[in-house]
Amino acid sequence: VYGPADASASLRAEVRDQTGAQVSGLAGTFSQQLDGNSLGLAWSEGGSYTAGLDLTTVASGTHVLHVALSGGPVAAVSFSVDRSRPASSLSSLATVNNAPITVTIAGNDDLSGVDLYRVQYRTGASGAWTDWLTQTAGWSYTAGDVANLVLTFGLTHPVTLKDNTTYCFRVQAVDRAGNAETAHANADS
């Protein structure tokens, strides 16, 4: 998966004869298509053939690149470009007295999947946000998005809860391609 920081992809092809020896002198005979559309690439030689694919004009999504020799076999490779931000949500009970607060996080990303959540809290309805959780370390999840998470805030960690005090939370998701959700300006809960 190529993300927002990836401006190009490096391509490499090898051509071998029936004995397995590399064949040179064919750089000008390659043809290529991206998603069924002709694509002009400049191939160079140096043991194998290499070319660069400009990703800045390739839309987010899954793509198929076909490379062929004139009159020869066609090679196909699939790849994804993800420039879309993930989304997240957070919920917790509005009022809890003398008990830990259960905070539930959920998120989604249509292409590369959510990689981590950044969770912040603050005491009171206004004021500075404090980082609570910013890593996935210790969380167990399988391929796809990070599982919805149920977290416990308090009684003594990360702060000692006080009666008649409001605690606010917000979350930001980051996907595997490095796209970060726009930080929520207001508390999610």
Coordinates of N, CA, C and O in Angstrom, one line a residue:
V1 N 0.8 -1.2 0.0 CA 0.0 0.0 0.0 C 0.9 1.2 0.0 O 1.8 1.4 0.8
Y2 N 0.6 2.1 -0.9 CA 1.3 3.4 -1.0 C 0.5 4.5 -0.3 O -0.7 4.5 -0.5
G3 N 1.1 5.3 0.5 CA 0.4 6.3 1.3 C 0.7 7.7 0.8 O 1.3 7.9 -0.3
P4 N 0.3 8.6 1.6 CA 0.4 10.0 1.2 C 1.9 10.5 1.1 O 2.1 11.5 0.4
A5 N 2.8 9.9 1.7 CA 4.2 10.3 1.5 C 4.9 9.7 0.3 O 6.0 10.0 0.0
D6 N 4.2 8.8 -0.4 CA 4.8 8.1 -1.5 C 4.5 8.8 -2.8 O 3.3 8.8 -3.3
A7 N 5.5 9.4 -3.4 CA 5.3 10.1 -4.7 C 5.6 9.2 -5.9 O 5.1 9.5 -7.0
S8 N 6.3 8.1 -5.7 CA 6.6 7.2 -6.8 C 6.8 5.8 -6.4 O 7.0 5.5 -5.2
A9 N 6.7 4.9 -7.3 CA 6.9 3.5 -7.1 C 8.0 3.0 -8.0 O 8.0 3.4 -9.2
S10 N 9.0 2.2 -7.5 CA 10.0 1.7 -8.4 C 9.6 0.3 -8.9 O 9.2 -0.5 -8.2
L11 N 9.8 0.2 -10.2 CA 9.4 -1.0 -10.9 C 10.7 -1.7 -11.4 O 11.6 -1.1 -11.8
R12 N 10.6 -3.1 -11.3 CA 11.8 -3.9 -11.8 C 11.3 -5.1 -12.5 O 10.3 -5.7 -12.1
A13 N 11.9 -5.3 -13.7 CA 11.5 -6.5 -14.5 C 12.7 -7.2 -14.9 O 13.8 -6.6 -15.2
E14 N 12.6 -8.5 -15.1 CA 13.7 -9.3 -15.6 C 13.2 -10.1 -16.8 O 12.1 -10.6 -16.8
V15 N 14.0 -10.2 -17.8 CA 13.7 -11.0 -19.0 C 14.8 -12.0 -19.1 O 16.0 -11.7 -19.1
R16 N 14.3 -13.3 -19.2 CA 15.3 -14.4 -19.3 C 15.0 -15.2 -20.5 O 13.8 -15.4 -20.9
D17 N 16.0 -15.8 -21.1 CA 15.8 -16.7 -22.2 C 15.5 -18.1 -21.7 O 15.4 -18.3 -20.5
Q18 N 15.4 -19.1 -22.6 CA 15.1 -20.5 -22.3 C 16.1 -21.1 -21.4 O 15.8 -22.0 -20.6
T19 N 17.4 -20.6 -21.4 CA 18.4 -21.2 -20.5 C 18.4 -20.5 -19.1 O 19.2 -20.9 -18.3
G20 N 17.7 -19.4 -19.0 CA 17.6 -18.7 -17.7 C 18.5 -17.5 -17.6 O 18.6 -16.8 -16.6
A21 N 19.2 -17.3 -18.7 CA 20.1 -16.1 -18.8 C 19.3 -14.8 -19.0 O 18.3 -14.8 -19.8
Q22 N 19.8 -13.8 -18.4 CA 19.1 -12.5 -18.6 C 19.3 -12.0 -20.0 O 20.4 -12.1 -20.6
V23 N 18.3 -11.3 -20.5 CA 18.3 -10.8 -21.9 C 18.3 -9.3 -21.8 O 17.5 -8.7 -21.1
S24 N 19.3 -8.7 -22.5 CA 19.3 -7.2 -22.4 C 18.9 -6.6 -23.8 O 18.7 -7.4 -24.8
G25 N 18.8 -5.3 -23.9 CA 18.5 -4.6 -25.1 C 17.1 -4.5 -25.5 O 16.7 -4.2 -26.6
L26 N 16.2 -4.8 -24.5 CA 14.8 -4.8 -24.8 C 14.0 -3.6 -24.1 O 12.8 -3.5 -24.2
A27 N 14.7 -2.6 -23.5 CA 14.1 -1.6 -22.8 C 13.0 -0.8 -23.6 O 12.0 -0.4 -23.1
G28 N 13.2 -0.6 -24.9 CA 12.3 0.1 -25.7 C 11.1 -0.7 -26.2 O 10.2 -0.2 -26.9
T29 N 11.1 -2.0 -25.9 CA 10.0 -2.9 -26.4 C 8.9 -3.2 -25.4 O 8.0 -3.9 -25.7
F30 N 9.1 -2.6 -24.2 CA 8.0 -2.8 -23.1 C 6.8 -2.0 -23.4 O 6.9 -0.9 -23.9
S31 N 5.6 -2.5 -23.2 CA 4.4 -1.7 -23.2 C 3.7 -2.0 -21.8 O 3.9 -3.0 -21.2
Q32 N 3.0 -1.0 -21.4 CA 2.4 -1.1 -20.1 C 1.0 -0.4 -20.0 O 0.8 0.5 -20.8
Q33 N 0.2 -0.9 -19.2 CA -1.1 -0.4 -19.0 C -1.4 -0.3 -17.5 O -1.0 -1.2 -16.7
L34 N -2.0 0.8 -17.1 CA -2.5 0.9 -15.7 C -4.0 1.0 -15.7 O -4.6 1.8 -16.3
D35 N -4.6 0.0 -15.1 CA -6.1 -0.1 -15.1 C -6.7 -0.1 -16.5 O -7.7 0.5 -16.7
G36 N -6.0 -0.8 -17.4 CA -6.5 -0.9 -18.8 C -6.2 0.3 -19.7 O -6.5 0.3 -20.9
N37 N -5.5 1.3 -19.2 CA -5.1 2.5 -20.0 C -3.6 2.5 -20.3 O -2.8 2.2 -19.4
S38 N -3.3 2.8 -21.5 CA -1.9 2.9 -21.9 C -1.1 3.8 -21.0 O -1.6 4.9 -20.5
L39 N 0.1 3.4 -20.7 CA 0.9 4.2 -19.7 C 2.4 4.2 -20.3 O 2.9 3.2 -20.7
G40 N 2.9 5.4 -20.4 CA 4.3 5.6 -20.9 C 5.3 5.6 -19.7 O 5.2 6.4 -18.8
L41 N 6.2 4.6 -19.7 CA 7.2 4.5 -18.7 C 8.6 4.5 -19.5 O 8.7 3.8 -20.5
A42 N 9.6 5.1 -18.9 CA 10.9 5.0 -19.4 C 11.7 3.9 -18.7 O 12.0 4.1 -17.5
W43 N 12.0 2.8 -19.4 CA 12.7 1.7 -18.8 C 14.2 1.9 -19.0 O 14.6 2.3 -20.1
S44 N 15.0 1.6 -18.0 CA 16.5 1.6 -18.2 C 17.0 0.2 -17.8 O 16.4 -0.6 -17.1
E45 N 18.2 -0.1 -18.4 CA 18.8 -1.4 -18.2 C 20.0 -1.3 -17.2 O 20.6 -0.2 -17.1
G46 N 20.2 -2.4 -16.6 CA 21.4 -2.5 -15.6 C 21.3 -3.8 -14.9 O 21.2 -3.9 -13.7
G47 N 21.3 -4.9 -15.7 CA 21.1 -6.2 -15.2 C 19.7 -6.6 -15.2 O 19.3 -7.6 -15.8
S48 N 18.8 -5.8 -14.7 CA 17.4 -5.9 -14.9 C 16.8 -4.6 -15.4 O 17.6 -3.6 -15.4
Y49 N 15.6 -4.6 -15.8 CA 15.0 -3.3 -16.3 C 14.3 -2.6 -15.1 O 13.6 -3.3 -14.3
T50 N 14.5 -1.3 -15.0 CA 13.8 -0.5 -14.0 C 13.1 0.7 -14.6 O 13.5 1.2 -15.6
A51 N 12.0 1.1 -13.9 CA 11.3 2.3 -14.3 C 10.6 2.8 -13.0 O 10.5 2.1 -12.0
G52 N 10.3 4.1 -13.1 CA 9.6 4.7 -12.0 C 8.2 5.1 -12.4 O 7.9 5.5 -13.5
L53 N 7.2 4.8 -11.5 CA 5.8 5.1 -11.7 C 5.4 6.3 -10.8 O 5.5 6.2 -9.6
D54 N 5.0 7.4 -11.4 CA 4.6 8.6 -10.7 C 3.3 8.3 -10.1 O 2.2 8.1 -10.7
L55 N 3.2 8.3 -8.7 CA 2.0 8.0 -8.0 C 1.2 9.3 -7.7 O 0.0 9.2 -7.2
T56 N 1.7 10.5 -7.9 CA 1.0 11.7 -7.6 C -0.2 11.9 -8.4 O -1.1 12.6 -7.9
T57 N -0.4 11.2 -9.5 CA -1.6 11.4 -10.3 C -2.4 10.1 -10.3 O -3.5 10.1 -11.0
V58 N -2.0 9.2 -9.5 CA -2.8 7.9 -9.4 C -3.8 8.1 -8.2 O -3.5 8.4 -7.1
A59 N -5.1 7.8 -8.5 CA -6.2 8.0 -7.6 C -6.1 7.0 -6.4 O -5.5 5.9 -6.6
S60 N -6.6 7.3 -5.3 CA -6.8 6.3 -4.2 C -7.6 5.1 -4.7 O -8.5 5.3 -5.4
G61 N -7.1 3.9 -4.3 CA -7.9 2.7 -4.7 C -6.9 1.6 -5.1 O -5.7 1.8 -4.9
T62 N -7.4 0.5 -5.5 CA -6.6 -0.6 -5.9 C -6.4 -0.6 -7.4 O -7.4 -0.3 -8.2
H63 N -5.2 -0.8 -7.9 CA -4.9 -0.7 -9.3 C -4.2 -2.0 -9.8 O -3.6 -2.7 -9.0
V64 N -4.2 -2.2 -11.1 CA -3.5 -3.3 -11.8 C -2.6 -2.7 -12.8 O -3.1 -2.0 -13.7
L65 N -1.3 -3.0 -12.8 CA -0.3 -2.6 -13.7 C 0.0 -3.9 -14.6 O 0.4 -4.9 -14.0
H66 N -0.1 -3.7 -15.9 CA 0.3 -4.8 -16.8 C 1.5 -4.3 -17.6 O 1.5 -3.2 -18.1
V67 N 2.5 -5.2 -17.6 CA 3.7 -4.9 -18.4 C 4.0 -6.1 -19.3 O 3.9 -7.2 -18.9
A68 N 4.3 -5.7 -20.6 CA 4.4 -6.8 -21.6 C 5.6 -6.5 -22.5 O 5.9 -5.3 -22.8
L69 N 6.2 -7.5 -23.1 CA 7.2 -7.4 -24.1 C 6.4 -7.5 -25.4 O 5.4 -8.2 -25.5
S70 N 6.9 -6.8 -26.5 CA 6.2 -6.9 -27.8 C 6.1 -8.3 -28.2 O 7.1 -9.0 -28.4
G71 N 4.9 -8.8 -28.3 CA 4.7 -10.2 -28.8 C 5.0 -11.2 -27.7 O 5.0 -12.4 -28.0
G72 N 5.3 -10.8 -26.5 CA 5.7 -11.7 -25.4 C 4.7 -11.8 -24.3 O 3.5 -11.3 -24.4
P73 N 5.1 -12.4 -23.2 CA 4.1 -12.6 -22.1 C 3.8 -11.3 -21.4 O 4.6 -10.3 -21.5
V74 N 2.7 -11.3 -20.7 CA 2.3 -10.1 -19.9 C 2.4 -10.5 -18.4 O 1.9 -11.5 -18.0
A75 N 3.0 -9.5 -17.7 CA 3.0 -9.7 -16.2 C 2.1 -8.7 -15.6 O 1.9 -7.5 -16.1
A76 N 1.4 -9.0 -14.6 CA 0.4 -8.1 -13.9 C 0.7 -8.1 -12.4 O 1.0 -9.1 -11.8
V77 N 0.6 -6.9 -11.9 CA 0.8 -6.7 -10.4 C -0.3 -5.8 -9.9 O -0.6 -4.8 -10.6
S78 N -0.9 -6.1 -8.8 CA -1.9 -5.2 -8.2 C -1.2 -4.4 -7.0 O -0.3 -5.0 -6.4
F79 N -1.6 -3.2 -6.9 CA -1.1 -2.4 -5.8 C -2.2 -1.4 -5.4 O -3.2 -1.2 -6.1
S80 N -2.1 -0.8 -4.2 CA -3.1 0.1 -3.7 C -2.4 1.4 -3.4 O -1.3 1.5 -2.9
V81 N -3.2 2.5 -3.6 CA -2.8 3.9 -3.2 C -3.8 4.3 -2.2 O -5.0 4.3 -2.6
D82 N -3.4 4.7 -1.0 CA -4.4 5.1 0.0 C -4.1 6.6 0.4 O -3.1 6.8 1.1
R83 N -4.9 7.5 0.0 CA -4.7 8.9 0.5 C -6.0 9.3 1.2 O -6.1 10.5 1.5
S84 N -6.8 8.4 1.6 CA -8.1 8.7 2.3 C -7.8 8.6 3.8 O -7.2 7.6 4.3
R85 N -8.4 9.5 4.5 CA -8.3 9.5 6.0 C -9.2 8.5 6.6 O -10.4 8.4 6.1
P86 N -8.8 7.8 7.6 CA -9.7 7.0 8.4 C -10.7 7.8 9.2 O -10.6 9.0 9.3
A87 N -11.7 7.1 9.8 CA -12.6 7.7 10.7 C -12.7 7.0 12.0 O -12.4 5.8 12.0
S88 N -13.0 7.7 13.1 CA -13.1 7.0 14.3 C -14.2 7.6 15.2 O -14.7 8.7 14.9
S89 N -14.6 6.9 16.2 CA -15.6 7.4 17.1 C -15.3 6.9 18.5 O -14.5 5.9 18.6
L90 N -15.8 7.5 19.5 CA -15.5 7.2 20.9 C -16.8 7.4 21.7 O -17.5 8.4 21.4
S91 N -17.1 6.5 22.6 CA -18.2 6.7 23.5 C -17.9 6.3 24.9 O -17.0 5.4 25.1
S92 N -18.5 6.9 25.8 CA -18.4 6.6 27.2 C -19.7 7.0 27.9 O -20.5 7.8 27.4
L93 N -19.8 6.5 29.1 CA -21.0 6.9 29.9 C -20.9 8.4 30.3 O -19.8 8.9 30.6
A94 N -22.0 9.0 30.3 CA -22.0 10.5 30.7 C -21.7 10.7 32.1 O -20.9 11.7 32.4
T95 N -22.2 9.9 33.0 CA -21.9 10.1 34.5 C -21.5 8.8 35.1 O -22.2 7.8 35.0
V96 N -20.4 8.9 35.8 CA -20.0 7.7 36.6 C -19.4 8.2 37.9 O -18.6 9.1 37.9
N97 N -19.9 7.7 39.0 CA -19.5 8.1 40.3 C -18.8 7.0 41.0 O -19.3 5.9 41.1
N98 N -17.5 7.2 41.5 CA -16.7 6.3 42.2 C -16.5 4.9 41.5 O -16.6 3.9 42.1
A99 N -16.4 5.0 40.2 CA -16.2 3.8 39.4 C -15.3 4.2 38.2 O -15.4 5.3 37.7
P100 N -14.6 3.2 37.6 CA -13.8 3.5 36.4 C -14.8 3.9 35.3 O -15.9 3.4 35.3
I101 N -14.3 4.6 34.3 CA -15.1 5.0 33.1 C -14.7 4.0 32.0 O -13.6 3.9 31.6
T102 N -15.7 3.4 31.4 CA -15.5 2.6 30.2 C -15.6 3.4 29.0 O -16.6 4.1 28.8
V103 N -14.5 3.4 28.2 CA -14.4 4.2 27.0 C -14.3 3.2 25.8 O -13.4 2.3 25.8
T104 N -15.2 3.3 24.8 CA -15.2 2.4 23.7 C -14.8 3.2 22.4 O -15.4 4.2 22.2
I105 N -13.9 2.6 21.7 CA -13.3 3.2 20.5 C -13.7 2.4 19.3 O -13.6 1.1 19.4
A106 N -14.1 3.0 18.2 CA -14.3 2.2 17.0 C -13.7 3.1 15.8 O -13.6 4.3 15.9
G107 N -13.4 2.4 14.7 CA -12.9 3.2 13.6 C -13.0 2.3 12.3 O -13.2 1.1 12.4
N108 N -12.8 3.0 11.2 CA -12.8 2.3 9.9 C -11.9 3.0 8.9 O -11.7 4.2 9.0
D109 N -11.5 2.3 8.0 CA -10.7 2.8 6.8 C -11.0 1.9 5.7 O -10.8 0.7 5.8
D110 N -11.4 2.5 4.6 CA -11.9 1.7 3.4 C -10.8 0.9 2.7 O -11.1 0.0 2.0
L111 N -9.5 1.3 2.8 CA -8.5 0.7 2.0 C -7.4 0.0 2.8 O -7.3 -1.3 2.8
S112 N -6.6 0.7 3.5 CA -5.4 0.0 4.2 C -5.7 -0.5 5.6 O -5.0 -1.3 6.1
G113 N -6.8 0.0 6.2 CA -7.2 -0.4 7.5 C -6.6 0.5 8.6 O -5.5 1.1 8.4
V114 N -7.3 0.6 9.7 CA -6.8 1.5 10.8 C -5.6 0.8 11.5 O -5.7 -0.4 11.8
D115 N -4.6 1.5 11.7 CA -3.4 1.0 12.4 C -3.3 1.3 13.8 O -3.0 0.5 14.6
L116 N -3.7 2.6 14.2 CA -3.7 2.9 15.6 C -4.7 4.0 15.9 O -5.1 4.7 15.0
Y117 N -4.9 4.2 17.2 CA -5.8 5.3 17.7 C -5.0 6.1 18.6 O -4.2 5.6 19.4
R118 N -5.2 7.4 18.5 CA -4.6 8.3 19.5 C -5.8 8.8 20.4 O -6.7 9.5 19.9
V119 N -5.7 8.5 21.7 CA -6.8 8.9 22.6 C -6.3 10.0 23.5 O -5.2 9.8 24.1
Q120 N -7.1 11.0 23.7 CA -6.8 12.1 24.6 C -7.9 12.3 25.6 O -9.1 12.0 25.3
Y121 N -7.6 12.9 26.7 CA -8.6 13.2 27.7 C -8.3 14.6 28.2 O -7.2 15.2 28.1
R122 N -9.4 15.2 28.9 CA -9.2 16.4 29.6 C -10.1 16.4 30.8 O -11.2 15.8 30.7
T123 N -9.8 17.1 31.8 CA -10.6 17.3 33.0 C -11.4 18.6 32.8 O -10.8 19.6 32.6
G124 N -12.7 18.5 32.8 CA -13.6 19.7 32.6 C -13.9 19.8 31.2 O -13.4 19.2 30.3
A125 N -14.9 20.7 30.9 CA -15.4 21.0 29.6 C -14.5 21.7 28.7 O -14.7 21.7 27.5
S126 N -13.5 22.4 29.2 CA -12.5 23.1 28.4 C -11.1 22.9 29.0 O -11.0 22.4 30.1
G127 N -10.1 23.3 28.3 CA -8.8 23.2 28.8 C -7.9 22.4 27.9 O -8.4 22.0 26.8
A128 N -6.7 22.1 28.3 CA -5.8 21.4 27.4 C -6.1 19.9 27.4 O -6.5 19.3 28.4
W129 N -5.8 19.3 26.2 CA -6.0 17.9 26.1 C -4.7 17.2 26.5 O -3.6 17.8 26.3
T130 N -4.8 16.0 27.1 CA -3.6 15.2 27.5 C -3.6 13.9 26.8 O -4.7 13.2 26.7
D131 N -2.5 13.5 26.2 CA -2.4 12.2 25.6 C -2.6 11.1 26.6 O -2.1 11.1 27.7
W132 N -3.5 10.1 26.3 CA -3.7 9.0 27.1 C -3.1 7.8 26.5 O -2.2 7.2 27.0
L133 N -3.5 7.4 25.3 CA -3.0 6.2 24.6 C -2.6 6.7 23.2 O -3.5 7.3 22.5
T134 N -1.4 6.4 22.7 CA -1.0 6.8 21.4 C -0.3 5.6 20.6 O 0.2 5.8 19.6
Q135 N -0.3 4.4 21.2 CA 0.4 3.3 20.6 C -0.5 2.1 20.5 O -1.4 2.0 21.3
T136 N -0.2 1.2 19.6 CA -0.9 -0.1 19.5 C -0.2 -1.2 20.3 O -0.7 -2.2 20.3
A137 N 0.9 -0.9 20.8 CA 1.7 -1.9 21.5 C 0.8 -2.6 22.6 O 0.2 -2.0 23.4
G138 N 0.9 -3.9 22.6 CA 0.1 -4.7 23.5 C -1.3 -5.0 23.1 O -2.0 -5.8 23.7
W139 N -1.8 -4.4 22.0 CA -3.1 -4.7 21.6 C -3.0 -5.8 20.6 O -2.2 -5.8 19.7
S140 N -3.9 -6.7 20.7 CA -3.9 -7.9 19.8 C -5.0 -7.7 18.7 O -6.2 -7.5 19.1
Y141 N -4.6 -7.7 17.5 CA -5.6 -7.6 16.4 C -5.1 -8.4 15.2 O -4.0 -8.7 15.0
T142 N -6.1 -8.7 14.3 CA -5.7 -9.5 13.1 C -5.8 -8.6 11.9 O -6.0 -7.4 12.0
A143 N -5.5 -9.1 10.8 CA -5.6 -8.3 9.5 C -6.9 -7.6 9.4 O -7.9 -8.1 9.9
G144 N -6.9 -6.5 8.8 CA -8.0 -5.6 8.7 C -7.9 -4.5 9.7 O -6.8 -4.2 10.1
D145 N -9.0 -3.9 10.1 CA -8.9 -2.8 11.0 C -8.5 -3.3 12.4 O -8.8 -4.4 12.8
V146 N -8.0 -2.4 13.2 CA -7.8 -2.6 14.6 C -9.1 -2.9 15.2 O -10.1 -2.2 14.8
A147 N -9.2 -3.9 16.0 CA -10.5 -4.2 16.6 C -11.0 -3.1 17.4 O -10.3 -2.2 17.9
N148 N -12.4 -3.0 17.5 CA -12.9 -2.0 18.4 C -12.4 -2.2 19.7 O -12.2 -3.3 20.2
L149 N -12.1 -1.1 20.4 CA -11.4 -1.3 21.7 C -12.3 -0.8 22.8 O -12.9 0.3 22.7
V150 N -12.2 -1.5 23.9 CA -12.9 -1.1 25.2 C -11.8 -0.8 26.2 O -11.1 -1.7 26.5
L151 N -11.7 0.4 26.6 CA -10.7 0.8 27.6 C -11.3 1.2 28.9 O -12.4 1.6 29.0
T152 N -10.4 1.2 29.9 CA -10.9 1.6 31.3 C -10.1 2.8 31.7 O -8.8 2.8 31.7
F153 N -10.8 3.9 32.0 CA -10.2 5.1 32.5 C -10.5 5.3 34.0 O -11.6 5.3 34.4
G154 N -9.4 5.4 34.8 CA -9.6 5.5 36.3 C -9.7 4.2 36.9 O -9.5 3.2 36.3
L155 N -9.9 4.0 38.1 CA -10.1 4.9 39.2 C -8.8 5.7 39.5 O -8.8 6.8 39.9
T156 N -7.6 5.0 39.3 CA -6.4 5.7 39.6 C -5.4 5.9 38.4 O -4.4 6.5 38.5
H157 N -5.8 5.3 37.2 CA -4.9 5.4 36.1 C -5.7 5.9 34.9 O -6.8 5.3 34.6
P158 N -5.4 6.9 34.1 CA -4.1 7.6 34.2 C -4.2 8.8 35.2 O -3.2 9.4 35.5
V159 N -5.4 9.0 35.8 CA -5.5 10.0 36.9 C -6.4 9.4 37.9 O -7.2 8.5 37.7
T160 N -6.4 10.0 39.1 CA -7.3 9.6 40.1 C -8.6 10.3 39.9 O -8.6 11.6 39.9
L161 N -9.7 9.6 39.7 CA -11.0 10.2 39.5 C -11.5 11.0 40.7 O -11.3 10.5 41.8
K162 N -12.1 12.1 40.5 CA -12.7 12.9 41.5 C -14.2 13.0 41.3 O -14.7 13.1 40.2
D163 N -14.9 12.9 42.4 CA -16.4 13.1 42.4 C -16.8 14.4 41.8 O -16.0 15.4 41.9
N164 N -17.9 14.4 41.1 CA -18.5 15.7 40.5 C -17.5 16.4 39.6 O -17.5 17.6 39.5
T165 N -16.7 15.6 38.8 CA -15.8 16.1 37.9 C -16.1 15.5 36.5 O -16.4 14.4 36.4
T166 N -16.1 16.4 35.5 CA -16.3 16.0 34.1 C -15.0 15.6 33.5 O -14.0 16.3 33.5
Y167 N -15.0 14.4 32.8 CA -13.9 14.0 32.0 C -14.3 13.9 30.6 O -15.3 13.2 30.3
C168 N -13.6 14.5 29.7 CA -13.9 14.5 28.3 C -12.8 13.7 27.5 O -11.7 13.7 27.9
F169 N -13.3 13.1 26.4 CA -12.4 12.2 25.6 C -12.5 12.6 24.1 O -13.6 13.0 23.7
R170 N -11.4 12.4 23.4 CA -11.5 12.4 21.9 C -10.5 11.4 21.4 O -9.5 11.0 22.0
V171 N -10.7 11.0 20.1 CA -9.9 10.0 19.5 C -9.6 10.4 18.1 O -10.3 11.2 17.4
Q172 N -8.4 10.0 17.6 CA -8.0 10.2 16.2 C -7.4 8.9 15.7 O -6.6 8.3 16.3
A173 N -7.8 8.5 14.5 CA -7.4 7.2 13.9 C -6.3 7.5 12.9 O -6.3 8.6 12.2
V174 N -5.3 6.6 12.8 CA -4.3 6.7 11.7 C -4.3 5.3 11.0 O -4.3 4.3 11.7
D175 N -4.3 5.3 9.7 CA -4.4 4.1 8.9 C -3.0 3.6 8.6 O -2.0 4.2 8.9
R176 N -2.9 2.4 8.1 CA -1.6 1.7 7.8 C -0.8 2.4 6.7 O 0.4 2.2 6.6
A177 N -1.4 3.3 5.9 CA -0.7 4.0 4.9 C -0.2 5.3 5.5 O 0.6 6.1 4.8
G178 N -0.5 5.7 6.7 CA 0.0 6.9 7.3 C -1.0 8.1 7.3 O -0.6 9.2 7.7
N179 N -2.2 7.9 6.7 CA -3.2 8.9 6.7 C -3.7 9.1 8.1 O -4.2 8.1 8.7
A180 N -3.7 10.3 8.6 CA -4.3 10.6 10.0 C -5.6 11.3 9.8 O -5.7 12.2 9.0
E181 N -6.6 10.8 10.6 CA -7.9 11.5 10.6 C -7.6 12.9 11.1 O -6.8 13.2 12.0
T182 N -8.4 13.9 10.6 CA -8.4 15.2 11.1 C -8.7 15.2 12.6 O -9.7 14.6 13.0
A183 N -7.9 15.8 13.4 CA -8.2 15.8 14.9 C -9.6 16.4 15.2 O -9.9 17.4 14.6
H184 N -10.3 15.7 16.0 CA -11.6 16.2 16.4 C -11.4 17.5 17.3 O -10.7 17.4 18.3
A185 N -12.1 18.6 16.9 CA -11.9 19.8 17.6 C -12.6 19.8 19.0 O -12.1 20.4 19.9
N186 N -13.7 19.0 19.0 CA -14.5 18.9 20.3 C -14.4 17.5 20.9 O -14.0 16.6 20.2
A187 N -14.8 17.4 22.1 CA -14.8 16.1 22.7 C -15.8 15.2 22.0 O -16.8 15.6 21.6
D188 N -15.4 13.9 21.9 CA -16.3 12.9 21.3 C -17.3 12.4 22.4 O -18.4 12.0 22.1
S189 N -16.8 12.5 23.7 CA -17.6 12.0 24.8 C -17.2 12.7 26.0 O -16.0 13.1 26.2

